[in-house]
Amino acid sequence: MPHGFQYLRGRLHAESAPLEKIAHRFGTPCYVYSRAVIEHNFKRFDQAFGRYPHMVCYAVKACSNLSILRLLARQGAGFDIVSGGELYRVLKAGGKPAQIVFSGVGKTAEEIDTALHSGILKFNVESEGELDILAQRAARLKKRARVALRVNPDVATETHPYISTGLHEHKFGVEMKVAERLYHKAASMKGIEAAGVSCHIGSQLLDFAPLLEALDRLLALALRLKEAGLPIRYLDIGGGLGVPYRSGDQRPDPAAYVKHILAKVEGAGLEVIVEPGRSIVAESGVLLTRVIYRKTNGSKHFVIVDGAMNDLIRPALYQAYHRILPIKQVNEREATITADLVGPVCETGDFLAKGRSIPVVEPGDLLAFATAGAYGSVLGSNYNARPRAAEVLVEGSRAKLIRKRETLADLIRNET
Ligand code: LLP
């Protein structure tokens, strides 16, 4: 992995650009991404497949900034989208329709029409109702929709309950048994081509085992359907590979994961599609914040920074842990405090970190929250009428603004 964020001469840098300078130029809070890390992570997946037919469809939801989509498109990435908005972004960024897969439980007829007009590769269909609507829309527009049913392989995953998706009790996908029936229905529908099978069992999985178990079940289904004469060509196993948030967490290697996949699918005559999001962008980004105040309530220390739950909601929503990187490198003898790091939003749930041992910081000091490139800026909101943060992409020593900080006028632009 290239050095995305590192201390050089005692100061934290993004690649070789000092974060102090970025904060000064673009203000805080601010998301800062390393281009080298994104490209490296994409290539780890892509190159591991070698000559085996495959497509790495980046899950746009993880971070949908146009500049980031554009650099992935230039690397040859495909895209996994879940809305008309994401389709719009990908096309604007130069993504090729023939490399787009459309997931999600609630595609509207309007979104389906736009996707059919654009000529996307396939729809990952999540219910019988959706299959019916898709067939109707395709017939009306005289288009052919390539379809993969998203099946629910019923594999348990060890992750936060809010990001686990592969069990019966979740809203996603259709049961295996139901899927077989729906495939035979799909095969007889005009305008529908039963072109693949798909699944996605959850996110932030640090172990390959559940992913490979789901793959086994999906592969068995694909082979049964092929044998029954359906034109199944794509085996789409979703995203889900995790990243280390805490020091000491393991870092599952995409290339090793792909090797396991290939060992199973070799000879099956299927093109493999993966939909990684987090494992491409999480480690490429930090949320850069500045300390506003320090206070104590009784014996409890609080550090109040200018970034808040509206900028990074993962700690509040999933009890997520993001490492804190002080901008000034800490030496071991330095005094520390144990503090909650909180934002200015008026909610008890507005915290970025709890009970952390950090060096004694003063108002004006900069702190970066690590591993914030995935599901960070995209989950940002305007809660408490806070303008959304700026985003900056670093390449070597160059830092480029890829999303302007919102202005106060932006906050009320669509209101009367
Ligand atoms: N494909 C589908 C159909 C998905 O639903 C997802 C993520 C992905 C691919 C990409 O998964 P990844 O490789 O990123 O694990 N906001 C949560 C994560 C939600 C994931 C939703 N689906 C978080 O911050 O942890």
Short mmCIF file of C-alpha atoms and ligand atoms in Angstrom, two decimals:
data_model
loop_
_atom_site.label_atom_id
_atom_site.label_comp_id
_atom_site.label_asym_id
_atom_site.label_seq_id
_atom_site.Cartn_x
_atom_site.Cartn_y
_atom_site.Cartn_z
CA MET A 1 0.00 0.00 0.00
CA PRO A 2 1.48 3.40 -0.89
CA HIS A 3 1.84 5.87 1.96
CA GLY A 4 -1.43 7.76 1.85
CA PHE A 5 -0.94 9.53 5.16
CA GLN A 6 2.39 9.71 6.95
CA TYR A 7 4.51 11.90 9.19
CA LEU A 8 7.30 13.71 7.39
CA ARG A 9 9.52 16.05 9.40
CA GLY A 10 7.13 15.67 12.35
CA ARG A 11 3.99 16.74 10.49
CA LEU A 12 1.18 14.65 9.00
CA HIS A 13 1.12 14.66 5.22
CA ALA A 14 -1.31 13.37 2.61
CA GLU A 15 1.14 11.78 0.19
CA SER A 16 3.75 14.56 0.23
CA ALA A 17 1.36 17.46 0.87
CA PRO A 18 1.34 18.83 4.44
CA LEU A 19 -2.16 18.73 5.94
CA GLU A 20 -1.45 22.02 7.78
CA LYS A 21 -1.16 23.71 4.42
CA ILE A 22 -4.32 22.05 3.12
CA ALA A 23 -6.25 23.22 6.19
CA HIS A 24 -4.92 26.71 5.72
CA ARG A 25 -5.82 26.80 2.02
CA PHE A 26 -9.20 25.08 2.03
CA GLY A 27 -10.39 25.44 5.62
CA THR A 28 -11.79 22.79 7.97
CA PRO A 29 -13.65 20.49 8.31
CA CYS A 30 -12.39 19.02 5.11
CA TYR A 31 -12.09 15.57 3.56
CA VAL A 32 -8.65 14.85 2.13
CA TYR A 33 -8.07 11.89 -0.20
CA SER A 34 -4.93 10.29 -1.59
CA ARG A 35 -5.16 9.46 -5.27
CA ALA A 36 -2.34 6.90 -5.05
CA VAL A 37 -4.21 4.87 -2.43
CA ILE A 38 -7.41 4.74 -4.49
CA GLU A 39 -5.58 3.65 -7.62
CA HIS A 40 -3.52 1.12 -5.73
CA ASN A 41 -6.61 -0.47 -4.14
CA PHE A 42 -8.45 -0.68 -7.44
CA LYS A 43 -5.45 -2.30 -9.11
CA ARG A 44 -5.10 -4.85 -6.29
CA PHE A 45 -8.51 -6.18 -7.27
CA ASP A 46 -8.29 -5.72 -10.99
CA GLN A 47 -4.82 -7.16 -11.59
CA ALA A 48 -5.41 -10.17 -9.35
CA PHE A 49 -7.96 -11.46 -11.87
CA GLY A 50 -5.27 -11.54 -14.54
CA ARG A 51 -6.78 -12.69 -17.83
CA TYR A 52 -9.85 -14.22 -16.21
CA PRO A 53 -12.98 -12.41 -17.50
CA HIS A 54 -14.04 -10.03 -14.77
CA MET A 55 -15.25 -6.58 -13.91
CA VAL A 56 -14.45 -4.56 -10.80
CA CYS A 57 -17.55 -2.41 -10.33
CA TYR A 58 -16.74 0.21 -7.71
CA ALA A 59 -19.70 0.72 -5.35
CA VAL A 60 -20.39 4.40 -5.94
CA LYS A 61 -22.24 4.82 -2.63
CA ALA A 62 -18.96 4.60 -0.71
CA CYS A 63 -17.73 7.91 -2.11
CA SER A 64 -19.36 9.46 -5.13
CA ASN A 65 -17.30 12.58 -5.73
CA LEU A 66 -17.06 13.19 -9.47
CA SER A 67 -13.27 13.49 -9.50
CA ILE A 68 -12.88 10.19 -7.70
CA LEU A 69 -15.30 8.46 -10.07
CA ARG A 70 -13.41 9.97 -12.98
CA LEU A 71 -10.07 8.67 -11.84
CA LEU A 72 -11.53 5.20 -11.33
CA ALA A 73 -13.21 5.31 -14.75
CA ARG A 74 -9.84 6.15 -16.27
CA GLN A 75 -8.37 3.06 -14.58
CA GLY A 76 -11.03 0.98 -16.33
CA ALA A 77 -13.35 0.49 -13.37
CA GLY A 78 -16.98 -0.44 -13.78
CA PHE A 79 -19.56 0.90 -11.33
CA ASP A 80 -22.22 -0.46 -9.01
CA ILE A 81 -25.01 2.10 -8.63
CA VAL A 82 -28.14 2.18 -6.48
CA SER A 83 -30.01 5.22 -7.78
CA GLY A 84 -30.67 7.44 -10.75
CA GLY A 85 -28.48 10.01 -9.01
CA GLU A 86 -25.52 7.66 -8.94
CA LEU A 87 -26.10 6.78 -12.60
CA TYR A 88 -26.03 10.49 -13.42
CA ARG A 89 -22.76 10.94 -11.53
CA VAL A 90 -21.08 7.95 -13.17
CA LEU A 91 -22.06 9.02 -16.69
CA LYS A 92 -20.87 12.58 -15.97
CA ALA A 93 -17.57 11.13 -14.78
CA GLY A 94 -17.07 9.22 -18.02
CA GLY A 95 -18.09 5.76 -16.78
CA LYS A 96 -19.12 3.39 -19.57
CA PRO A 97 -22.76 2.23 -19.48
CA ALA A 98 -21.67 -1.27 -20.52
CA GLN A 99 -19.77 -1.48 -17.21
CA ILE A 100 -22.58 -0.37 -14.91
CA VAL A 101 -24.62 -2.68 -12.69
CA PHE A 102 -27.73 -1.33 -10.98
CA SER A 103 -28.45 -2.66 -7.46
CA GLY A 104 -31.01 -1.66 -4.83
CA VAL A 105 -34.40 -2.75 -3.49
CA GLY A 106 -36.41 0.25 -4.64
CA LYS A 107 -35.68 1.19 -8.24
CA THR A 108 -38.48 3.40 -9.55
CA ALA A 109 -39.93 3.07 -13.05
CA GLU A 110 -38.32 6.38 -13.90
CA GLU A 111 -34.88 5.21 -12.77
CA ILE A 112 -35.35 1.97 -14.68
CA ASP A 113 -36.22 3.87 -17.87
CA THR A 114 -33.14 6.07 -17.60
CA ALA A 115 -30.94 3.05 -17.03
CA LEU A 116 -32.50 1.21 -19.99
CA HIS A 117 -31.96 4.24 -22.23
CA SER A 118 -28.34 4.48 -21.13
CA GLY A 119 -27.76 0.81 -21.95
CA ILE A 120 -26.31 -0.33 -18.63
CA LEU A 121 -24.85 -3.83 -18.36
CA LYS A 122 -27.41 -5.34 -15.98
CA PHE A 123 -29.99 -4.87 -13.29
CA ASN A 124 -29.56 -6.70 -9.99
CA VAL A 125 -33.24 -7.36 -9.32
CA GLU A 126 -34.37 -7.74 -5.73
CA SER A 127 -38.04 -8.77 -5.93
CA GLU A 128 -40.73 -10.23 -8.18
CA GLY A 129 -42.46 -6.86 -8.30
CA GLU A 130 -39.31 -5.24 -9.63
CA LEU A 131 -38.90 -7.99 -12.24
CA ASP A 132 -42.45 -7.34 -13.47
CA ILE A 133 -41.94 -3.58 -13.70
CA LEU A 134 -38.60 -4.03 -15.43
CA ALA A 135 -40.16 -6.35 -18.02
CA GLN A 136 -42.98 -3.85 -18.63
CA ARG A 137 -40.64 -0.90 -19.02
CA ALA A 138 -38.25 -2.83 -21.28
CA ALA A 139 -41.12 -3.98 -23.51
CA ARG A 140 -42.50 -0.46 -23.74
CA LEU A 141 -39.10 1.00 -24.64
CA LYS A 142 -38.31 -1.94 -26.96
CA LYS A 143 -35.13 -2.64 -24.98
CA ARG A 144 -33.68 -5.78 -23.57
CA ALA A 145 -32.81 -5.76 -19.87
CA ARG A 146 -30.08 -8.08 -18.70
CA VAL A 147 -31.00 -9.31 -15.25
CA ALA A 148 -29.32 -10.95 -12.30
CA LEU A 149 -31.53 -11.75 -9.34
CA ARG A 150 -29.93 -10.74 -6.10
CA VAL A 151 -30.25 -13.86 -4.04
CA ASN A 152 -30.01 -14.09 -0.35
CA PRO A 153 -27.55 -16.89 0.38
CA ASP A 154 -28.49 -16.86 4.09
CA VAL A 155 -24.93 -16.62 5.30
CA ALA A 156 -24.29 -15.02 8.67
CA THR A 157 -21.63 -12.33 8.87
CA GLU A 158 -19.72 -10.88 11.76
CA THR A 159 -20.27 -7.21 11.31
CA HIS A 160 -22.40 -4.42 12.71
CA PRO A 161 -26.11 -5.41 12.41
CA TYR A 162 -26.83 -2.25 10.37
CA ILE A 163 -24.44 -3.32 7.61
CA SER A 164 -25.18 -7.04 7.51
CA THR A 165 -27.48 -7.93 4.63
CA GLY A 166 -27.30 -11.63 3.80
CA LEU A 167 -29.93 -13.15 6.13
CA HIS A 168 -33.65 -13.89 5.59
CA GLU A 169 -34.54 -11.22 8.12
CA HIS A 170 -32.99 -8.47 5.98
CA LYS A 171 -34.86 -6.57 3.30
CA PHE A 172 -32.31 -7.41 0.61
CA GLY A 173 -32.42 -10.02 -2.12
CA VAL A 174 -34.74 -12.99 -2.67
CA GLU A 175 -34.51 -16.42 -1.11
CA MET A 176 -32.70 -19.11 -3.07
CA LYS A 177 -35.87 -21.19 -3.53
CA VAL A 178 -37.86 -18.21 -4.74
CA ALA A 179 -34.98 -17.19 -7.00
CA GLU A 180 -35.11 -20.48 -8.95
CA ARG A 181 -38.79 -19.96 -9.69
CA LEU A 182 -38.25 -16.31 -10.63
CA TYR A 183 -35.41 -17.22 -12.98
CA HIS A 184 -37.68 -19.54 -14.92
CA LYS A 185 -40.30 -16.82 -15.02
CA ALA A 186 -37.69 -14.29 -16.19
CA ALA A 187 -36.52 -16.65 -18.93
CA SER A 188 -39.99 -16.57 -20.45
CA MET A 189 -40.41 -12.79 -20.27
CA LYS A 190 -40.06 -10.67 -23.35
CA GLY A 191 -37.48 -7.95 -22.94
CA ILE A 192 -35.69 -9.78 -20.11
CA GLU A 193 -32.51 -11.77 -20.39
CA ALA A 194 -31.59 -13.85 -17.35
CA ALA A 195 -27.92 -13.02 -17.71
CA GLY A 196 -26.47 -13.55 -14.27
CA VAL A 197 -26.71 -14.23 -10.57
CA SER A 198 -25.77 -11.81 -7.82
CA CYS A 199 -25.49 -11.38 -4.06
CA HIS A 200 -24.05 -9.06 -1.45
CA ILE A 201 -23.97 -10.34 2.12
CA GLY A 202 -22.71 -7.40 4.14
CA SER A 203 -19.97 -4.90 4.61
CA GLN A 204 -16.75 -4.52 6.63
CA LEU A 205 -16.04 -8.27 6.53
CA LEU A 206 -12.52 -8.96 7.73
CA ASP A 207 -12.71 -12.69 7.08
CA PHE A 208 -13.05 -14.30 3.62
CA ALA A 209 -14.99 -17.29 4.96
CA PRO A 210 -18.58 -15.95 4.75
CA LEU A 211 -17.88 -14.33 1.38
CA LEU A 212 -16.58 -17.61 0.00
CA GLU A 213 -19.47 -19.55 1.48
CA ALA A 214 -21.89 -17.22 -0.26
CA LEU A 215 -19.90 -17.65 -3.46
CA ASP A 216 -20.25 -21.44 -3.23
CA ARG A 217 -24.02 -21.15 -2.97
CA LEU A 218 -24.24 -18.58 -5.73
CA LEU A 219 -22.03 -20.62 -8.03
CA ALA A 220 -24.11 -23.76 -7.46
CA LEU A 221 -27.23 -21.79 -8.39
CA ALA A 222 -25.59 -20.37 -11.52
CA LEU A 223 -24.54 -23.83 -12.67
CA ARG A 224 -28.02 -25.27 -12.06
CA LEU A 225 -29.58 -22.47 -14.08
CA LYS A 226 -27.06 -22.86 -16.88
CA GLU A 227 -27.80 -26.54 -17.02
CA ALA A 228 -31.48 -25.74 -17.28
CA GLY A 229 -30.62 -23.75 -20.40
CA LEU A 230 -30.64 -20.19 -19.06
CA PRO A 231 -28.07 -17.83 -20.61
CA ILE A 232 -26.26 -17.12 -17.31
CA ARG A 233 -22.93 -15.37 -17.95
CA TYR A 234 -22.27 -13.18 -14.90
CA LEU A 235 -21.47 -14.18 -11.35
CA ASP A 236 -21.70 -11.00 -9.28
CA ILE A 237 -20.59 -11.52 -5.70
CA GLY A 238 -21.05 -7.99 -4.41
CA GLY A 239 -18.70 -6.01 -2.20
CA GLY A 240 -18.05 -6.36 1.49
CA LEU A 241 -14.32 -6.70 2.04
CA GLY A 242 -13.36 -4.81 5.19
CA VAL A 243 -10.49 -2.51 6.13
CA PRO A 244 -8.54 -1.97 9.37
CA TYR A 245 -10.06 0.86 11.39
CA ARG A 246 -8.10 0.14 14.58
CA SER A 247 -4.37 -0.31 14.68
CA GLY A 248 -3.89 -4.05 14.94
CA ASP A 249 -6.99 -4.92 12.86
CA GLN A 250 -6.21 -7.26 10.02
CA ARG A 251 -6.22 -5.96 6.46
CA PRO A 252 -7.80 -8.58 4.19
CA ASP A 253 -5.86 -8.49 0.95
CA PRO A 254 -8.06 -8.06 -2.15
CA ALA A 255 -5.56 -9.98 -4.25
CA ALA A 256 -5.71 -12.97 -1.89
CA TYR A 257 -9.50 -12.78 -1.91
CA VAL A 258 -9.56 -12.81 -5.70
CA LYS A 259 -7.24 -15.84 -5.73
CA HIS A 260 -9.77 -17.75 -3.60
CA ILE A 261 -12.56 -16.68 -5.94
CA LEU A 262 -10.68 -17.82 -9.02
CA ALA A 263 -9.91 -21.20 -7.48
CA LYS A 264 -13.66 -21.76 -7.17
CA VAL A 265 -14.91 -20.39 -10.49
CA GLU A 266 -12.19 -21.68 -12.81
CA GLY A 267 -13.80 -23.58 -15.63
CA ALA A 268 -17.37 -22.48 -14.83
CA GLY A 269 -17.48 -20.26 -17.89
CA LEU A 270 -18.74 -17.25 -15.95
CA GLU A 271 -17.53 -13.67 -15.87
CA VAL A 272 -16.92 -12.60 -12.28
CA ILE A 273 -18.13 -9.21 -11.06
CA VAL A 274 -17.14 -7.72 -7.70
CA GLU A 275 -18.59 -4.54 -6.21
CA PRO A 276 -16.04 -3.23 -3.70
CA GLY A 277 -16.64 0.17 -2.16
CA ARG A 278 -15.01 0.50 1.25
CA SER A 279 -11.91 -1.50 0.37
CA ILE A 280 -11.16 0.90 -2.50
CA VAL A 281 -11.64 4.27 -0.78
CA ALA A 282 -11.81 3.95 3.04
CA GLU A 283 -8.09 4.19 3.65
CA SER A 284 -7.64 6.87 1.01
CA GLY A 285 -9.36 9.56 3.07
CA VAL A 286 -9.24 11.47 6.35
CA LEU A 287 -11.57 14.02 7.84
CA LEU A 288 -9.42 16.99 8.80
CA THR A 289 -10.77 19.06 11.69
CA ARG A 290 -9.61 21.89 13.91
CA VAL A 291 -10.00 22.04 17.69
CA ILE A 292 -12.35 24.84 18.76
CA TYR A 293 -12.46 24.35 22.54
CA ARG A 294 -11.44 22.03 25.31
CA LYS A 295 -13.62 21.63 28.36
CA THR A 296 -14.12 19.39 31.36
CA ASN A 297 -17.37 18.35 33.01
CA GLY A 298 -16.37 16.95 36.37
CA SER A 299 -13.54 14.58 35.59
CA LYS A 300 -14.51 14.12 31.95
CA HIS A 301 -12.54 15.80 29.19
CA PHE A 302 -14.11 16.97 25.96
CA VAL A 303 -12.32 18.18 22.88
CA ILE A 304 -14.69 20.11 20.66
CA VAL A 305 -13.67 20.10 17.01
CA ASP A 306 -15.23 21.84 14.02
CA GLY A 307 -16.22 18.54 12.34
CA ALA A 308 -19.39 16.88 13.57
CA MET A 309 -21.87 14.04 13.05
CA ASN A 310 -23.24 15.85 10.00
CA ASP A 311 -19.76 15.50 8.42
CA LEU A 312 -18.97 11.97 9.62
CA ILE A 313 -21.93 10.04 11.00
CA ARG A 314 -20.30 6.61 11.26
CA PRO A 315 -19.37 6.85 14.98
CA ALA A 316 -22.92 7.91 15.90
CA LEU A 317 -24.68 5.46 13.60
CA TYR A 318 -22.55 2.30 13.84
CA GLN A 319 -20.39 2.92 16.92
CA ALA A 320 -17.61 3.08 14.35
CA TYR A 321 -14.04 3.69 15.39
CA HIS A 322 -11.84 6.12 13.48
CA ARG A 323 -8.25 6.53 14.60
CA ILE A 324 -7.22 10.06 15.54
CA LEU A 325 -4.10 11.40 13.91
CA PRO A 326 -2.73 14.60 15.44
CA ILE A 327 -1.15 16.78 12.79
CA LYS A 328 1.95 17.27 14.97
CA GLN A 329 3.68 13.95 15.45
CA VAL A 330 3.45 12.86 19.08
CA ASN A 331 6.56 11.88 20.97
CA GLU A 332 6.22 9.11 23.48
CA ARG A 333 6.95 11.18 26.60
CA GLU A 334 4.27 13.72 25.79
CA ALA A 335 1.38 14.17 28.26
CA THR A 336 -1.97 12.75 27.21
CA ILE A 337 -5.58 13.16 28.23
CA THR A 338 -8.47 10.75 27.84
CA ALA A 339 -11.25 12.61 26.09
CA ASP A 340 -14.40 12.42 24.02
CA LEU A 341 -13.98 14.16 20.69
CA VAL A 342 -17.21 15.87 19.83
CA GLY A 343 -18.60 18.32 17.32
CA PRO A 344 -20.73 21.46 17.65
CA VAL A 345 -24.04 19.73 16.76
CA CYS A 346 -26.71 19.84 19.45
CA GLU A 347 -27.10 16.10 20.00
CA THR A 348 -25.60 13.85 22.65
CA GLY A 349 -24.91 11.43 19.80
CA ASP A 350 -22.66 13.98 18.14
CA PHE A 351 -19.26 12.46 18.78
CA LEU A 352 -16.42 11.41 16.50
CA ALA A 353 -14.59 9.39 19.15
CA LYS A 354 -15.11 8.44 22.78
CA GLY A 355 -12.71 7.84 25.64
CA ARG A 356 -9.56 8.22 23.57
CA SER A 357 -6.13 8.86 24.87
CA ILE A 358 -4.75 11.76 22.87
CA PRO A 359 -1.97 14.32 23.35
CA VAL A 360 -3.02 17.50 25.08
CA VAL A 361 -4.41 19.64 22.29
CA GLU A 362 -5.19 23.34 22.28
CA PRO A 363 -7.76 25.36 20.37
CA GLY A 364 -6.47 25.84 16.83
CA ASP A 365 -4.70 22.47 16.67
CA LEU A 366 -5.54 20.15 13.80
CA LEU A 367 -6.72 16.56 14.18
CA ALA A 368 -7.44 14.10 11.38
CA PHE A 369 -9.89 11.23 11.69
CA ALA A 370 -8.46 8.31 9.75
CA THR A 371 -10.06 5.81 7.36
CA ALA A 372 -12.87 8.20 6.53
CA GLY A 373 -12.78 7.89 2.73
CA ALA A 374 -15.71 5.45 2.57
CA TYR A 375 -19.20 6.35 3.77
CA GLY A 376 -17.87 9.65 5.09
CA SER A 377 -18.64 12.65 2.90
CA VAL A 378 -21.48 10.80 1.13
CA LEU A 379 -23.37 10.48 4.40
CA GLY A 380 -22.86 14.15 5.17
CA SER A 381 -25.87 16.34 5.80
CA ASN A 382 -26.79 19.93 6.55
CA TYR A 383 -28.09 19.17 10.03
CA ASN A 384 -27.95 22.23 12.29
CA ALA A 385 -27.63 24.29 9.08
CA ARG A 386 -24.01 23.34 8.73
CA PRO A 387 -22.61 23.72 5.21
CA ARG A 388 -21.15 20.47 3.91
CA ALA A 389 -17.37 20.12 4.13
CA ALA A 390 -14.91 20.71 1.32
CA GLU A 391 -13.19 17.75 -0.38
CA VAL A 392 -9.59 17.77 -1.55
CA LEU A 393 -7.73 15.23 -3.67
CA VAL A 394 -3.96 14.96 -3.24
CA GLU A 395 -1.57 13.70 -5.85
CA GLY A 396 2.06 13.81 -4.71
CA SER A 397 2.61 17.31 -3.37
CA ARG A 398 -0.37 18.77 -5.26
CA ALA A 399 -3.72 19.29 -3.57
CA LYS A 400 -6.80 19.99 -5.65
CA LEU A 401 -10.20 21.12 -4.43
CA ILE A 402 -12.71 18.55 -5.76
CA ARG A 403 -15.75 19.84 -3.89
CA LYS A 404 -16.13 23.37 -2.70
CA ARG A 405 -17.23 23.91 0.85
CA GLU A 406 -20.91 24.81 0.76
CA THR A 407 -21.78 28.43 1.37
CA LEU A 408 -24.58 29.82 3.49
CA ALA A 409 -26.42 30.68 0.29
CA ASP A 410 -26.20 26.99 -0.76
CA LEU A 411 -28.09 26.09 2.40
CA ILE A 412 -31.25 27.90 1.33
CA ARG A 413 -30.89 27.66 -2.45
CA ASN A 414 -33.92 25.43 -3.03
CA GLU A 415 -36.19 26.94 -0.43
CA THR A 416 -38.89 29.55 -0.70
N1 LLP B 1 -22.86 -3.86 -3.42
C1 LLP B 1 -24.02 -3.69 -2.77
C2 LLP B 1 -25.26 -4.24 -3.36
C3 LLP B 1 -24.05 -3.02 -1.55
O1 LLP B 1 -25.21 -2.87 -0.91
C4 LLP B 1 -22.85 -2.49 -1.00
C5 LLP B 1 -22.85 -1.76 0.27
C6 LLP B 1 -21.66 -2.68 -1.73
C7 LLP B 1 -21.71 -3.38 -2.93
C8 LLP B 1 -20.34 -2.16 -1.26
O2 LLP B 1 -19.94 -2.77 -0.07
P1 LLP B 1 -18.48 -2.49 0.55
O3 LLP B 1 -17.47 -3.09 -0.37
O4 LLP B 1 -18.32 -1.02 0.66
O5 LLP B 1 -18.54 -3.18 1.85
N2 LLP B 1 -22.63 2.99 5.49
C9 LLP B 1 -22.10 1.75 6.00
C10 LLP B 1 -21.89 0.73 4.91
C11 LLP B 1 -23.12 0.42 4.11
C12 LLP B 1 -22.86 -0.57 3.00
C13 LLP B 1 -24.04 -0.69 2.13
N3 LLP B 1 -23.88 -1.55 0.98
C14 LLP B 1 -20.82 2.06 6.76
O6 LLP B 1 -20.44 3.24 6.86
O7 LLP B 1 -20.19 1.18 7.29
#
